[in-house]
């Protein structure tokens, strides 16, 4: 492919960023002077507009404090970070949402999608092109609504282009019910899936992406947060949609659990939908410099924004496939890293493990800069652990380096298998198909399958643990504990770390309350995030989120 260098400043409602690219999906040409009339009669210009709608998808790879830190999987060890100063202690309200937390800002992306759908539908461009691109735009709009819905529950459904200059106060709408938003998302995904291809250029929507989004929304709707009467038909519908993704025969599990997230493996056979990054440009990923291990050979290599908790480490199975709580697992709390499953070693940097040829030491009193920071006074980990999963040692340059082209994986096949197994178990119990789906995941990690003959309750617990481990540090845990209504338990407990010391010549491992590990969750309101006050001030028809 001929390489093109396109570095342009893009303005207005059309284009927002500058970049250099060798791929048409990321290409941007000067369009700040293009009129609205000429924009919609030219496929190339219209494609640029749709590319900008795609660019509204956010990624956690440019932040020092990702959403994973809202959950019990990890904490940020630096004082004052919002994940622990605001969200961990439930200090959020309608007044203090900001930045990427301000999900209401997705209405700007929805407006762009609405504008694309309206103009392209009215236009005279090639019908096959229109059919494909309209399906992509409808998928993107459903994706944005899914974020709003899982965050706020009841939100307005806007499908037309609104303009306050010409329409005045008529642009404002009341909240739709959570059920109406759910139905809109799933209907749009189903419609889009009919016109999307099975495969596409990296970052573009496919049939599998639309069905996976639909299946995820159905799992969320079937879970205890909304399914208070445990309507089994909801679980059956979720299982059916996820099975449709499986039956596409497009996806399978990538051989290396960790390296599937590296840039060399973008758009691999497990990937269903990814948000692109372009290293060396403003679109590059900075995950390594922001979230990886802090010190390597005493040199600062990352801000270390993700410190896995002891609770997360304890969730990993043993090599024999059993949880560490099982008396037959062989787990020894004084040899906590011995005979653990592969995903533990692929995901966590722990005391005595290797990173970039250096042995990482978190033990106290031996002069290591990585010694667990028990008093929150330095830059080392507050839990005794660093993140390994998805961190490419090639790019461990301190700070927002934007060096990596690794895509942010939004959906992958492993999640489909887990969602299918969970939904089917809830609908029908631990039937053979549940075991078959889980076996695929366990085989990749050289683990035996779950024990035969499990009842539904025991299978449920193991599926939830498997899901937590498999999808750890992928921005999934928060919504899982929200939909399962487990947040009121797990987020009302202090997060822990590991303290390692020499006592009378013996290395002793002791679990302790990690600095910045305090958690508070109010079950009367915190299962939904508050609608921002500025939105309530502008639109008097909105109903505020209850109890804020």
PDB file of N, CA and C in Angstrom, residues 1 32 44 49 66 116 155 237 263 273 291 305 352 382 387 411 414 418 433 438 473 489 521:
ATOM      1  N   UNK A   1       0.847  -1.187   0.000  1.00  0.00           N
ATOM      2  CA  UNK A   1       0.000   0.000   0.000  1.00  0.00           C
ATOM      3  C   UNK A   1       0.886   1.242   0.000  1.00  0.00           C
ATOM      4  N   UNK A  32     -11.658  21.421   6.074  1.00  0.00           N
ATOM      5  CA  UNK A  32     -12.245  22.506   6.846  1.00  0.00           C
ATOM      6  C   UNK A  32     -12.939  23.522   5.942  1.00  0.00           C
ATOM      7  N   UNK A  44     -15.692   9.870  -0.572  1.00  0.00           N
ATOM      8  CA  UNK A  44     -14.463  10.055   0.194  1.00  0.00           C
ATOM      9  C   UNK A  44     -14.675  11.045   1.336  1.00  0.00           C
ATOM     10  N   UNK A  49     -16.070  11.931   7.332  1.00  0.00           N
ATOM     11  CA  UNK A  49     -16.996  12.303   8.404  1.00  0.00           C
ATOM     12  C   UNK A  49     -17.290  11.095   9.293  1.00  0.00           C
ATOM     13  N   UNK A  66      -7.139   4.640  34.599  1.00  0.00           N
ATOM     14  CA  UNK A  66      -8.233   4.067  33.802  1.00  0.00           C
ATOM     15  C   UNK A  66      -9.395   3.583  34.660  1.00  0.00           C
ATOM     16  N   UNK A 116     -24.831  12.019   9.964  1.00  0.00           N
ATOM     17  CA  UNK A 116     -24.381  11.144   8.884  1.00  0.00           C
ATOM     18  C   UNK A 116     -25.544  10.315   8.343  1.00  0.00           C
ATOM     19  N   UNK A 155     -32.084   7.487  29.878  1.00  0.00           N
ATOM     20  CA  UNK A 155     -31.544   8.641  29.142  1.00  0.00           C
ATOM     21  C   UNK A 155     -32.424   8.916  27.923  1.00  0.00           C
ATOM     22  N   UNK A 237     -32.467 -15.279  25.689  1.00  0.00           N
ATOM     23  CA  UNK A 237     -32.209 -14.389  24.552  1.00  0.00           C
ATOM     24  C   UNK A 237     -30.730 -14.018  24.480  1.00  0.00           C
ATOM     25  N   UNK A 263       0.655  -4.734  19.415  1.00  0.00           N
ATOM     26  CA  UNK A 263       0.327  -4.149  18.115  1.00  0.00           C
ATOM     27  C   UNK A 263       0.559  -5.123  16.962  1.00  0.00           C
ATOM     28  N   UNK A 273     -14.024  -6.325  17.972  1.00  0.00           N
ATOM     29  CA  UNK A 273     -14.105  -4.882  17.720  1.00  0.00           C
ATOM     30  C   UNK A 273     -13.014  -4.198  18.505  1.00  0.00           C
ATOM     31  N   UNK A 291       0.782   3.009  32.671  1.00  0.00           N
ATOM     32  CA  UNK A 291       0.153   1.986  33.505  1.00  0.00           C
ATOM     33  C   UNK A 291       1.057   0.801  33.832  1.00  0.00           C
ATOM     34  N   UNK A 305       0.205   3.473  36.886  1.00  0.00           N
ATOM     35  CA  UNK A 305      -1.157   3.864  37.256  1.00  0.00           C
ATOM     36  C   UNK A 305      -2.107   2.732  37.575  1.00  0.00           C
ATOM     37  N   UNK A 352       9.909 -11.170  42.723  1.00  0.00           N
ATOM     38  CA  UNK A 352      10.707 -12.279  42.203  1.00  0.00           C
ATOM     39  C   UNK A 352      10.479 -12.587  40.747  1.00  0.00           C
ATOM     40  N   UNK A 382       1.548   0.368  45.436  1.00  0.00           N
ATOM     41  CA  UNK A 382       0.916   0.368  46.757  1.00  0.00           C
ATOM     42  C   UNK A 382       0.393  -1.001  47.152  1.00  0.00           C
ATOM     43  N   UNK A 387       1.117  -4.170  36.704  1.00  0.00           N
ATOM     44  CA  UNK A 387       0.412  -4.756  35.564  1.00  0.00           C
ATOM     45  C   UNK A 387       1.405  -5.256  34.519  1.00  0.00           C
ATOM     46  N   UNK A 411     -14.287  -5.642  22.250  1.00  0.00           N
ATOM     47  CA  UNK A 411     -14.914  -6.967  22.321  1.00  0.00           C
ATOM     48  C   UNK A 411     -13.963  -8.000  21.724  1.00  0.00           C
ATOM     49  N   UNK A 414     -13.322 -14.342  23.587  1.00  0.00           N
ATOM     50  CA  UNK A 414     -13.371 -14.913  24.932  1.00  0.00           C
ATOM     51  C   UNK A 414     -14.572 -14.392  25.706  1.00  0.00           C
ATOM     52  N   UNK A 418     -17.736 -16.497  27.408  1.00  0.00           N
ATOM     53  CA  UNK A 418     -18.101 -16.324  28.807  1.00  0.00           C
ATOM     54  C   UNK A 418     -19.545 -15.876  28.956  1.00  0.00           C
ATOM     55  N   UNK A 433     -23.272 -27.798  27.066  1.00  0.00           N
ATOM     56  CA  UNK A 433     -22.814 -26.674  26.249  1.00  0.00           C
ATOM     57  C   UNK A 433     -22.094 -25.614  27.086  1.00  0.00           C
ATOM     58  N   UNK A 438     -16.635 -23.113  28.270  1.00  0.00           N
ATOM     59  CA  UNK A 438     -15.590 -22.834  29.255  1.00  0.00           C
ATOM     60  C   UNK A 438     -14.317 -23.605  28.933  1.00  0.00           C
ATOM     61  N   UNK A 473      -8.407  -6.263  33.687  1.00  0.00           N
ATOM     62  CA  UNK A 473      -7.705  -5.088  33.163  1.00  0.00           C
ATOM     63  C   UNK A 473      -8.131  -4.741  31.740  1.00  0.00           C
ATOM     64  N   UNK A 489     -21.204  -5.194  47.977  1.00  0.00           N
ATOM     65  CA  UNK A 489     -20.373  -6.051  48.827  1.00  0.00           C
ATOM     66  C   UNK A 489     -18.889  -5.781  48.573  1.00  0.00           C
ATOM     67  N   UNK A 521     -19.488   2.169  48.920  1.00  0.00           N
ATOM     68  CA  UNK A 521     -20.487   2.091  47.860  1.00  0.00           C
ATOM     69  C   UNK A 521     -21.873   2.180  48.491  1.00  0.00           C
TER      70      UNK A 521
END
